[in-house]
PDB file of C-alpha atoms and ligand atoms in Angstrom:
ATOM      1  CA  MET A   1     -59.122  -8.530  18.442  1.00 49.00           C
ATOM      2  CA  PRO A   2     -61.680  -6.317  16.649  1.00 52.00           C
ATOM      3  CA  ILE A   3     -60.781  -5.420  13.096  1.00 49.00           C
ATOM      4  CA  GLY A   4     -60.381  -1.699  14.021  1.00 52.00           C
ATOM      5  CA  ALA A   5     -57.989  -2.378  16.863  1.00 50.00           C
ATOM      6  CA  LEU A   6     -56.094  -4.906  14.804  1.00 49.00           C
ATOM      7  CA  THR A   7     -55.729  -2.403  11.975  1.00 52.00           C
ATOM      8  CA  GLU A   8     -54.484   0.298  14.364  1.00 58.00           C
ATOM      9  CA  TYR A   9     -52.049  -2.097  16.000  1.00 54.00           C
ATOM     10  CA  ARG A  10     -50.682  -3.223  12.636  1.00 59.00           C
ATOM     11  CA  ALA A  11     -50.315   0.384  11.450  1.00 54.00           C
ATOM     12  CA  VAL A  12     -48.357   1.438  14.544  1.00 50.00           C
ATOM     13  CA  LEU A  13     -46.298  -1.738  14.416  1.00 50.00           C
ATOM     14  CA  ARG A  14     -45.547  -1.249  10.718  1.00 57.00           C
ATOM     15  CA  PHE A  15     -44.477   2.368  11.331  1.00 50.00           C
ATOM     16  CA  ALA A  16     -42.192   1.381  14.205  1.00 48.00           C
ATOM     17  CA  VAL A  17     -40.597  -1.505  12.323  1.00 49.00           C
ATOM     18  CA  VAL A  18     -40.036   0.589   9.188  1.00 46.00           C
ATOM     19  CA  LEU A  19     -38.459   3.322  11.337  1.00 45.00           C
ATOM     20  CA  ILE A  20     -36.131   0.900  13.076  1.00 47.00           C
ATOM     21  CA  ILE A  21     -35.122  -0.810   9.814  1.00 47.00           C
ATOM     22  CA  GLY A  22     -34.461   2.574   8.286  1.00 44.00           C
ATOM     23  CA  CYS A  23     -32.352   3.649  11.227  1.00 43.00           C
ATOM     24  CA  LEU A  24     -30.382   0.394  11.232  1.00 46.00           C
ATOM     25  CA  ALA A  25     -29.730   0.811   7.507  1.00 44.00           C
ATOM     26  CA  ALA A  26     -28.573   4.353   8.123  1.00 44.00           C
ATOM     27  CA  VAL A  27     -26.315   3.314  11.001  1.00 45.00           C
ATOM     28  CA  GLY A  28     -24.811   0.575   8.833  1.00 44.00           C
ATOM     29  CA  GLY A  29     -24.016   3.048   6.079  1.00 42.00           C
ATOM     30  CA  ARG A  30     -21.953   6.203   5.969  1.00 44.00           C
ATOM     31  CA  GLY A  31     -25.077   8.342   5.728  1.00 49.00           C
ATOM     32  CA  ALA A  32     -25.479   8.088   9.511  1.00 67.00           C
ATOM     33  CA  THR A  33     -22.806  10.663  10.150  1.00 78.00           C
ATOM     34  CA  ALA A  34     -22.632  14.436  10.365  1.00 83.00           C
ATOM     35  CA  ALA A  35     -19.756  16.603   9.211  1.00 84.00           C
ATOM     36  CA  LEU A  36     -17.908  18.077  12.163  1.00 87.00           C
ATOM     37  CA  ILE A  37     -14.956  19.452  10.207  1.00 93.00           C
ATOM     38  CA  ASP A  38     -14.838  20.123   6.489  1.00 96.00           C
ATOM     39  CA  TYR A  39     -11.892  21.767   4.777  1.00 98.00           C
ATOM     40  CA  PRO A  40     -12.046  20.762   1.080  1.00 98.00           C
ATOM     41  CA  ASP A  41      -8.851  22.819   0.879  1.00 98.00           C
ATOM     42  CA  PHE A  42      -7.223  25.533   2.958  1.00 98.00           C
ATOM     43  CA  SER A  43      -8.042  28.573   0.864  1.00 98.00           C
ATOM     44  CA  SER A  44      -9.540  29.585   4.210  1.00 98.00           C
ATOM     45  CA  VAL A  45      -7.960  28.650   7.527  1.00 98.00           C
ATOM     46  CA  ALA A  46     -10.811  30.132   9.560  1.00 98.00           C
ATOM     47  CA  GLY A  47     -11.399  28.131  12.716  1.00 97.00           C
ATOM     48  CA  LEU A  48      -7.764  27.034  12.988  1.00 98.00           C
ATOM     49  CA  THR A  49      -5.026  28.234  15.315  1.00 98.00           C
ATOM     50  CA  LEU A  50      -1.676  28.206  13.511  1.00 98.00           C
ATOM     51  CA  ASN A  51       1.434  27.794  15.631  1.00 99.00           C
ATOM     52  CA  GLY A  52       5.181  28.138  15.118  1.00 98.00           C
ATOM     53  CA  ASN A  53       6.240  28.073  11.475  1.00 98.00           C
ATOM     54  CA  ALA A  54       2.872  26.852  10.145  1.00 99.00           C
ATOM     55  CA  ALA A  55       1.209  29.091   7.571  1.00 98.00           C
ATOM     56  CA  GLN A  56      -1.393  29.132   4.851  1.00 98.00           C
ATOM     57  CA  SER A  57       0.270  28.589   1.466  1.00 98.00           C
ATOM     58  CA  GLY A  58      -2.141  29.106  -1.409  1.00 98.00           C
ATOM     59  CA  ASP A  59      -4.902  26.599  -0.715  1.00 98.00           C
ATOM     60  CA  ARG A  60      -2.665  24.430   1.456  1.00 98.00           C
ATOM     61  CA  LEU A  61      -1.943  24.242   5.145  1.00 99.00           C
ATOM     62  CA  ARG A  62       1.880  24.302   5.234  1.00 99.00           C
ATOM     63  CA  LEU A  63       3.010  22.950   8.589  1.00 99.00           C
ATOM     64  CA  THR A  64       6.681  23.563   7.813  1.00 98.00           C
ATOM     65  CA  PRO A  65       8.311  25.369   4.891  1.00 98.00           C
ATOM     66  CA  ASP A  66      11.228  23.898   2.930  1.00 97.00           C
ATOM     67  CA  SER A  67      13.817  24.957   5.526  1.00 97.00           C
ATOM     68  CA  PRO A  68      15.862  23.279   8.287  1.00 97.00           C
ATOM     69  CA  SER A  69      14.910  23.213  11.988  1.00 98.00           C
ATOM     70  CA  GLN A  70      11.282  24.260  11.576  1.00 98.00           C
ATOM     71  CA  VAL A  71       8.323  23.324  13.744  1.00 98.00           C
ATOM     72  CA  GLY A  72       4.680  24.126  13.096  1.00 98.00           C
ATOM     73  CA  GLY A  73       1.194  23.059  13.995  1.00 98.00           C
ATOM     74  CA  ALA A  74      -2.470  23.845  13.500  1.00 98.00           C
ATOM     75  CA  PHE A  75      -5.350  22.908  15.774  1.00 98.00           C
ATOM     76  CA  LEU A  76      -9.053  23.605  15.666  1.00 97.00           C
ATOM     77  CA  SER A  77      -9.465  26.732  17.753  1.00 97.00           C
ATOM     78  CA  SER A  78     -12.338  25.154  19.714  1.00 94.00           C
ATOM     79  CA  PRO A  79     -12.326  21.707  21.333  1.00 94.00           C
ATOM     80  CA  VAL A  80     -14.699  19.027  20.036  1.00 93.00           C
ATOM     81  CA  SER A  81     -16.418  16.032  21.572  1.00 91.00           C
ATOM     82  CA  ILE A  82     -15.383  12.653  20.211  1.00 88.00           C
ATOM     83  CA  THR A  83     -17.103  10.558  22.876  1.00 87.00           C
ATOM     84  CA  LYS A  84     -19.407   9.018  20.240  1.00 90.00           C
ATOM     85  CA  GLY A  85     -16.449   8.193  18.009  1.00 94.00           C
ATOM     86  CA  PHE A  86     -15.306   9.791  14.777  1.00 95.00           C
ATOM     87  CA  THR A  87     -13.834   9.294  11.339  1.00 97.00           C
ATOM     88  CA  THR A  88     -11.251  11.775  10.106  1.00 97.00           C
ATOM     89  CA  ARG A  89      -9.754  11.910   6.638  1.00 98.00           C
ATOM     90  CA  PHE A  90      -6.990  14.131   5.310  1.00 98.00           C
ATOM     91  CA  ARG A  91      -4.597  14.391   2.393  1.00 98.00           C
ATOM     92  CA  LEU A  92      -0.931  15.146   2.960  1.00 98.00           C
ATOM     93  CA  GLN A  93       2.004  15.808   0.671  1.00 98.00           C
ATOM     94  CA  ILE A  94       5.725  16.176   1.438  1.00 98.00           C
ATOM     95  CA  THR A  95       7.815  17.910  -1.233  1.00 97.00           C
ATOM     96  CA  SER A  96      11.140  19.703  -1.465  1.00 96.00           C
ATOM     97  CA  ALA A  97      12.817  21.605  -4.264  1.00 93.00           C
ATOM     98  CA  LEU A  98      15.968  21.774  -2.145  1.00 92.00           C
ATOM     99  CA  ASN A  99      16.034  18.098  -1.197  1.00 87.00           C
ATOM    100  CA  PRO A 100      15.455  16.134  -4.420  1.00 81.00           C
ATOM    101  CA  SER A 101      16.366  12.965  -2.579  1.00 80.00           C
ATOM    102  CA  PRO A 102      13.420  11.771  -0.483  1.00 79.00           C
ATOM    103  CA  LEU A 103      15.889  10.592   2.166  1.00 78.00           C
ATOM    104  CA  ARG A 104      16.403  14.139   3.394  1.00 88.00           C
ATOM    105  CA  ARG A 105      12.755  15.207   3.414  1.00 96.00           C
ATOM    106  CA  SER A 106      12.304  15.170   7.176  1.00 96.00           C
ATOM    107  CA  ASP A 107      10.907  14.694   9.710  1.00 98.00           C
ATOM    108  CA  GLY A 108       7.239  14.036   9.047  1.00 98.00           C
ATOM    109  CA  ILE A 109       3.666  15.016   9.875  1.00 98.00           C
ATOM    110  CA  ALA A 110       1.528  14.068  12.891  1.00 98.00           C
ATOM    111  CA  PHE A 111      -2.239  13.985  13.421  1.00 98.00           C
ATOM    112  CA  VAL A 112      -2.768  14.899  17.073  1.00 98.00           C
ATOM    113  CA  ILE A 113      -5.685  14.288  19.449  1.00 97.00           C
ATOM    114  CA  GLN A 114      -4.913  16.194  22.637  1.00 97.00           C
ATOM    115  CA  SER A 115      -6.146  17.983  25.749  1.00 96.00           C
ATOM    116  CA  ASP A 116      -2.929  19.784  26.650  1.00 96.00           C
ATOM    117  CA  PRO A 117      -3.541  22.769  28.988  1.00 95.00           C
ATOM    118  CA  ARG A 118      -2.240  25.047  26.220  1.00 97.00           C
ATOM    119  CA  GLY A 119      -5.230  24.022  24.091  1.00 97.00           C
ATOM    120  CA  SER A 120      -5.045  24.995  20.435  1.00 98.00           C
ATOM    121  CA  ALA A 121      -1.683  26.738  21.037  1.00 98.00           C
ATOM    122  CA  ALA A 122       0.110  23.518  22.050  1.00 98.00           C
ATOM    123  CA  LEU A 123       3.352  22.882  20.166  1.00 98.00           C
ATOM    124  CA  GLY A 124       6.332  20.635  20.805  1.00 98.00           C
ATOM    125  CA  ALA A 125       9.898  20.732  19.465  1.00 98.00           C
ATOM    126  CA  ASP A 126      11.395  20.495  15.959  1.00 98.00           C
ATOM    127  CA  GLY A 127      13.289  17.702  14.240  1.00 98.00           C
ATOM    128  CA  GLY A 128      12.253  14.153  15.081  1.00 98.00           C
ATOM    129  CA  ASN A 129       9.971  15.525  17.784  1.00 98.00           C
ATOM    130  CA  MET A 130       7.742  16.431  14.855  1.00 98.00           C
ATOM    131  CA  GLY A 131       5.989  19.175  16.817  1.00 98.00           C
ATOM    132  CA  TYR A 132       4.237  16.832  19.277  1.00 98.00           C
ATOM    133  CA  ALA A 133       7.185  15.580  21.386  1.00 98.00           C
ATOM    134  CA  ASP A 134      10.090  17.370  23.037  1.00 98.00           C
ATOM    135  CA  ASP A 135      13.290  15.530  23.898  1.00 97.00           C
ATOM    136  CA  THR A 136      15.248  18.774  24.317  1.00 97.00           C
ATOM    137  CA  GLY A 137      14.308  19.169  27.967  1.00 96.00           C
ATOM    138  CA  GLY A 138      12.146  22.151  27.102  1.00 97.00           C
ATOM    139  CA  GLY A 139       9.031  20.491  28.509  1.00 98.00           C
ATOM    140  CA  ASN A 140       6.900  21.406  25.496  1.00 98.00           C
ATOM    141  CA  GLU A 141       5.673  17.923  24.596  1.00 98.00           C
ATOM    142  CA  ILE A 142       1.929  17.837  23.923  1.00 98.00           C
ATOM    143  CA  VAL A 143       0.293  15.829  26.736  1.00 96.00           C
ATOM    144  CA  PRO A 144      -2.035  14.171  27.231  1.00 96.00           C
ATOM    145  CA  SER A 145      -2.257  13.106  23.619  1.00 97.00           C
ATOM    146  CA  VAL A 146      -2.747  10.318  21.136  1.00 97.00           C
ATOM    147  CA  VAL A 147      -0.795  10.853  17.921  1.00 98.00           C
ATOM    148  CA  ILE A 148      -0.732   9.231  14.504  1.00 98.00           C
ATOM    149  CA  GLU A 149       2.665  10.087  13.013  1.00 98.00           C
ATOM    150  CA  PHE A 150       3.744   9.878   9.377  1.00 98.00           C
ATOM    151  CA  ASP A 151       7.468   9.625  10.048  1.00 98.00           C
ATOM    152  CA  THR A 152       9.984  10.156   7.230  1.00 98.00           C
ATOM    153  CA  HIS A 153      13.258   9.992   9.149  1.00 97.00           C
ATOM    154  CA  HIS A 154      14.819   6.943  10.784  1.00 97.00           C
ATOM    155  CA  GLY A 155      15.714   8.272  14.225  1.00 95.00           C
ATOM    156  CA  VAL A 156      15.970   6.874  17.741  1.00 90.00           C
ATOM    157  CA  GLY A 157      13.410   4.133  18.324  1.00 93.00           C
ATOM    158  CA  ASP A 158      12.111   4.223  14.752  1.00 97.00           C
ATOM    159  CA  PRO A 159      11.580   1.059  12.705  1.00 97.00           C
ATOM    160  CA  SER A 160      12.334   2.712   9.346  1.00 97.00           C
ATOM    161  CA  ASP A 161      12.569   5.986   7.413  1.00 96.00           C
ATOM    162  CA  SER A 162       8.955   5.685   6.267  1.00 98.00           C
ATOM    163  CA  HIS A 163       6.387   4.504   8.774  1.00 98.00           C
ATOM    164  CA  VAL A 164       3.042   5.326  10.344  1.00 98.00           C
ATOM    165  CA  GLY A 165       2.993   5.049  14.121  1.00 98.00           C
ATOM    166  CA  LEU A 166       0.516   5.365  16.965  1.00 98.00           C
ATOM    167  CA  MET A 167       2.224   7.413  19.653  1.00 98.00           C
ATOM    168  CA  LEU A 168       1.190   7.846  23.289  1.00 93.00           C
ATOM    169  CA  ALA A 169       2.250  10.230  26.066  1.00 89.00           C
ATOM    170  CA  GLY A 170       3.908  12.797  23.785  1.00 93.00           C
ATOM    171  CA  THR A 171       7.187  10.929  23.382  1.00 95.00           C
ATOM    172  CA  ARG A 172       8.757  10.319  19.970  1.00 96.00           C
ATOM    173  CA  THR A 173      10.066   6.873  20.913  1.00 95.00           C
ATOM    174  CA  ASN A 174       6.853   5.471  22.417  1.00 91.00           C
ATOM    175  CA  HIS A 175       5.474   3.630  19.361  1.00 97.00           C
ATOM    176  CA  ALA A 176       2.417   1.665  20.489  1.00 97.00           C
ATOM    177  CA  VAL A 177       2.183   0.176  16.992  1.00 98.00           C
ATOM    178  CA  THR A 178       3.847   0.908  13.641  1.00 98.00           C
ATOM    179  CA  SER A 179       3.336   0.099   9.989  1.00 98.00           C
ATOM    180  CA  ASN A 180       6.112   0.568   7.425  1.00 98.00           C
ATOM    181  CA  VAL A 181       5.280   2.310   4.143  1.00 98.00           C
ATOM    182  CA  PRO A 182       7.737   0.904   1.551  1.00 97.00           C
ATOM    183  CA  ALA A 183       6.721   3.417  -1.144  1.00 96.00           C
ATOM    184  CA  LYS A 184       8.126   6.239   1.076  1.00 96.00           C
ATOM    185  CA  LEU A 185       5.831   8.844   2.572  1.00 98.00           C
ATOM    186  CA  ASP A 186       8.108  11.650   1.301  1.00 97.00           C
ATOM    187  CA  ASN A 187       8.132  10.539  -2.365  1.00 96.00           C
ATOM    188  CA  GLY A 188       6.006  13.536  -3.386  1.00 96.00           C
ATOM    189  CA  SER A 189       2.776  11.568  -3.769  1.00 98.00           C
ATOM    190  CA  ILE A 190      -0.496  12.801  -2.317  1.00 98.00           C
ATOM    191  CA  TRP A 191      -1.354  10.424   0.522  1.00 98.00           C
ATOM    192  CA  THR A 192      -4.892  10.032   1.827  1.00 98.00           C
ATOM    193  CA  ALA A 193      -5.083   8.984   5.469  1.00 98.00           C
ATOM    194  CA  GLU A 194      -8.168   7.925   7.379  1.00 98.00           C
ATOM    195  CA  VAL A 195      -8.388   7.480  11.148  1.00 98.00           C
ATOM    196  CA  THR A 196     -11.466   5.999  12.813  1.00 97.00           C
ATOM    197  CA  TYR A 197     -12.270   5.637  16.494  1.00 97.00           C
ATOM    198  CA  ASP A 198     -14.899   3.279  17.901  1.00 96.00           C
ATOM    199  CA  PRO A 199     -15.660   4.278  21.532  1.00 94.00           C
ATOM    200  CA  VAL A 200     -17.555   1.042  22.245  1.00 95.00           C
ATOM    201  CA  LEU A 201     -14.700  -1.240  21.210  1.00 97.00           C
ATOM    202  CA  THR A 202     -12.137   1.477  22.140  1.00 96.00           C
ATOM    203  CA  GLU A 203     -10.374   0.786  18.856  1.00 97.00           C
ATOM    204  CA  LEU A 204      -8.411   3.257  16.763  1.00 98.00           C
ATOM    205  CA  SER A 205      -7.851   2.226  13.142  1.00 98.00           C
ATOM    206  CA  VAL A 206      -5.628   3.808  10.513  1.00 98.00           C
ATOM    207  CA  PHE A 207      -5.899   3.531   6.720  1.00 98.00           C
ATOM    208  CA  LEU A 208      -3.596   4.954   4.037  1.00 98.00           C
ATOM    209  CA  GLY A 209      -3.731   5.285   0.250  1.00 98.00           C
ATOM    210  CA  GLU A 210      -1.263   6.706  -2.304  1.00 98.00           C
ATOM    211  CA  ASN A 211      -2.607   9.122  -4.907  1.00 98.00           C
ATOM    212  CA  ALA A 212      -5.849   7.717  -6.396  1.00 94.00           C
ATOM    213  CA  ALA A 213      -5.691   4.462  -4.414  1.00 96.00           C
ATOM    214  CA  PRO A 214      -8.405   4.114  -1.755  1.00 96.00           C
ATOM    215  CA  PRO A 215      -6.999   4.061   1.786  1.00 98.00           C
ATOM    216  CA  ALA A 216      -6.027   0.525   2.859  1.00 98.00           C
ATOM    217  CA  HIS A 217      -6.020  -0.721   6.440  1.00 98.00           C
ATOM    218  CA  LEU A 218      -2.658  -0.337   8.220  1.00 98.00           C
ATOM    219  CA  PHE A 219      -3.485  -1.237  11.813  1.00 98.00           C
ATOM    220  CA  THR A 220      -6.108  -1.259  14.562  1.00 98.00           C
ATOM    221  CA  HIS A 221      -5.090  -0.664  18.151  1.00 98.00           C
ATOM    222  CA  THR A 222      -7.065  -0.766  21.382  1.00 97.00           C
ATOM    223  CA  VAL A 223      -6.868   2.590  23.141  1.00 96.00           C
ATOM    224  CA  ASP A 224      -9.522   4.295  25.263  1.00 94.00           C
ATOM    225  CA  LEU A 225      -9.388   7.945  24.262  1.00 94.00           C
ATOM    226  CA  ALA A 226     -11.654   8.898  27.161  1.00 90.00           C
ATOM    227  CA  THR A 227      -8.910   7.718  29.500  1.00 91.00           C
ATOM    228  CA  GLN A 228      -5.852   8.475  27.411  1.00 92.00           C
ATOM    229  CA  VAL A 229      -6.746  12.094  26.674  1.00 92.00           C
ATOM    230  CA  SER A 230      -8.401  12.859  30.032  1.00 76.00           C
ATOM    231  CA  PRO A 231      -9.327  14.853  32.038  1.00 70.00           C
ATOM    232  CA  ALA A 232     -10.848  17.165  29.423  1.00 72.00           C
ATOM    233  CA  PRO A 233     -14.316  16.117  28.205  1.00 77.00           C
ATOM    234  CA  ASP A 234     -13.512  17.573  24.799  1.00 90.00           C
ATOM    235  CA  VAL A 235     -10.293  17.446  22.800  1.00 95.00           C
ATOM    236  CA  TYR A 236      -8.342  19.489  20.294  1.00 96.00           C
ATOM    237  CA  LEU A 237      -7.761  17.945  16.879  1.00 97.00           C
ATOM    238  CA  GLY A 238      -5.037  19.067  14.509  1.00 98.00           C
ATOM    239  CA  PHE A 239      -1.620  18.536  12.973  1.00 99.00           C
ATOM    240  CA  THR A 240       2.027  19.188  13.760  1.00 99.00           C
ATOM    241  CA  ALA A 241       5.282  18.711  11.846  1.00 98.00           C
ATOM    242  CA  GLY A 242       8.973  19.284  12.298  1.00 98.00           C
ATOM    243  CA  SER A 243      12.209  19.482  10.313  1.00 98.00           C
ATOM    244  CA  GLY A 244      15.860  19.291  11.282  1.00 97.00           C
ATOM    245  CA  GLY A 245      18.960  18.796   9.145  1.00 95.00           C
ATOM    246  CA  GLY A 246      16.617  17.328   6.555  1.00 96.00           C
ATOM    247  CA  PHE A 247      13.569  19.370   5.637  1.00 97.00           C
ATOM    248  CA  ALA A 248      10.610  19.753   3.284  1.00 98.00           C
ATOM    249  CA  ASN A 249       7.331  21.477   2.614  1.00 98.00           C
ATOM    250  CA  GLN A 250       5.008  19.424   4.807  1.00 98.00           C
ATOM    251  CA  ASP A 251       1.472  20.139   3.696  1.00 99.00           C
ATOM    252  CA  ILE A 252      -2.099  19.183   4.536  1.00 99.00           C
ATOM    253  CA  LEU A 253      -4.295  19.557   1.437  1.00 98.00           C
ATOM    254  CA  SER A 254      -7.765  18.766   2.819  1.00 98.00           C
ATOM    255  CA  TRP A 255      -9.418  17.589   6.036  1.00 98.00           C
ATOM    256  CA  GLN A 256     -12.827  16.164   6.861  1.00 97.00           C
ATOM    257  CA  THR A 257     -14.100  14.741  10.149  1.00 96.00           C
ATOM    258  CA  GLU A 258     -17.447  13.056  10.732  1.00 93.00           C
ATOM    259  CA  VAL A 259     -19.210  11.989  13.917  1.00 85.00           C
ATOM    260  CA  PRO A 260     -22.252   9.703  14.327  1.00 78.00           C
ATOM    261  CA  GLU A 261     -25.485  11.521  13.561  1.00 69.00           C
ATOM    262  CA  PRO A 262     -27.406  12.014  16.862  1.00 57.00           C
ATOM    263  CA  THR A 263     -30.771  12.275  15.088  1.00 50.00           C
ATOM    264  CA  THR A 264     -30.332   8.744  13.790  1.00 48.00           C
ATOM    265  CA  LEU A 265     -30.066   7.458  17.346  1.00 46.00           C
ATOM    266  CA  ALA A 266     -33.048   9.584  18.371  1.00 48.00           C
ATOM    267  CA  LEU A 267     -35.196   8.159  15.569  1.00 49.00           C
ATOM    268  CA  PHE A 268     -34.114   4.675  16.603  1.00 45.00           C
ATOM    269  CA  ALA A 269     -35.393   5.410  20.134  1.00 46.00           C
ATOM    270  CA  VAL A 270     -38.692   6.708  18.700  1.00 48.00           C
ATOM    271  CA  GLY A 271     -39.063   3.483  16.745  1.00 46.00           C
ATOM    272  CA  LEU A 272     -38.543   1.388  19.864  1.00 46.00           C
ATOM    273  CA  ALA A 273     -41.057   3.543  21.762  1.00 51.00           C
ATOM    274  CA  GLY A 274     -43.563   3.006  18.957  1.00 48.00           C
ATOM    275  CA  LEU A 275     -43.199  -0.734  19.285  1.00 46.00           C
ATOM    276  CA  GLY A 276     -43.837  -0.463  23.024  1.00 49.00           C
ATOM    277  CA  VAL A 277     -47.008   1.614  22.451  1.00 47.00           C
ATOM    278  CA  ALA A 278     -48.329  -0.896  19.949  1.00 45.00           C
ATOM    279  CA  ARG A 279     -47.788  -3.790  22.346  1.00 48.00           C
ATOM    280  CA  ARG A 280     -49.321  -1.940  25.343  1.00 50.00           C
ATOM    281  CA  ARG A 281     -52.425  -0.982  23.359  1.00 49.00           C
ATOM    282  CA  CYS A 282     -52.920  -4.567  22.340  1.00 42.00           C
ATOM    283  CA  ARG A 283     -52.547  -5.881  25.922  1.00 47.00           C
ATOM    284  CA  SER A 284     -54.808  -3.168  27.427  1.00 45.00           C
ATOM    285  CA  ARG A 285     -57.888  -4.214  25.419  1.00 43.00           C
ATOM    286  CA  PRO A 286     -59.566  -7.099  27.343  1.00 40.00           C
ATOM    287  CA  SER A 287     -62.409  -7.153  24.821  1.00 36.00           C
ATOM    288  CA  ASP A 288     -59.832  -7.855  22.145  1.00 36.00           C
ATOM    289  CA  LYS A 289     -58.980 -11.170  23.785  1.00 35.00           C
ATOM    290  CA  ALA A 290     -62.621 -11.958  24.616  1.00 34.00           C
ATOM    291  CA  GLY A 291     -64.027 -11.156  21.188  1.00 34.00           C
ATOM    292  CA  PRO A 292     -65.704 -13.726  19.020  1.00 31.00           C
TER     293      PRO A 292
HETATM  294 CA1   CA B   1      11.610   9.786  13.057  1.00 55.81          CA
HETATM  295 CA1   CA B   2       8.614   7.255  14.597  1.00 55.81          CA
END
C-alpha cells in the first residue's frame, strides 16, 4: 500500500474507531440520555392534566389533600414514546396533620404507565383503589396499564401496610411482584423512587431511597410494555392516589424522565459506516497490493 493511501486509510480508520469508542462510552454512561420530562418542582404544572382532587399546592403536586375519600391524579397532557426505554425519577412525601399516626395515612401513591382511551383524563376510584383501580363496579379502572404502587394501607391482597408493588391490568389485588418497606412509606420522609425500563430485555426495575439515601434496588420484573400497554404506540405517564377512612397529603415533589439519546445511536452508525468506507477503499486499490 502506498504511503498516501495507507495514511488516508489510517486516518479514516482512526476517526471511525474514536467515534465508536466515544459512542460506546456515552451509551455506557448516563450522558447518553435526553430529558423527556423535567419538573424540578411543581411551581408550574404546565403540561399536566390534573384530575379529581389533585391540585397544585405551593411547589408541590398534591394528589390528595388531607381528607377522607379523596381520589386524584395527574398525567402528562400529551402521550410519549417509551419504545426505546426510559428512566423516571420522582420524590414523594406522605404527611398528615390530622393523622399523626402513620397507620392511618392512606392509601398510597401510584406511578402509572397507561394507554386508557380516556388518555390524560383517566382516573380510577378512591380508597385502596388508589386512583388506578376500581373495585366499586364503576368501571373506571385505568386499563391497559402498568402501575408501580407505593401502598400504605394493608387491604385485600396486600402483603403489608407499607409496600411497593408492580400492578397489572388495573386491579388493586393483582400484585405481579412486591417489596415491603419496613421504614413505612407514610412516615413523613421524602422518598426518592426510580423506575427504569429496558425494552430489549423487557425488564422493569424499581429503586427506592429514604431522604438523602440513594435509591436502592427493590425488584426487577420481566414485562413487555409494548404488549402490556398496547394498542397505543405512545403512552401517558403520571401519578394517581386515593384516600378512604385513613387519609393524608399525598405529594409528588419533583419528577424527571430520561430516554436514550437518539443522536448517540446515529453517531454510532456513522462510526460503523466510516469503518466500512476505510475497508472498501483499501480493498479497491489493486496497486496497493501490487506495490513494491
Ligand atoms: Ca392497599
Ligand atoms: Ca397493594
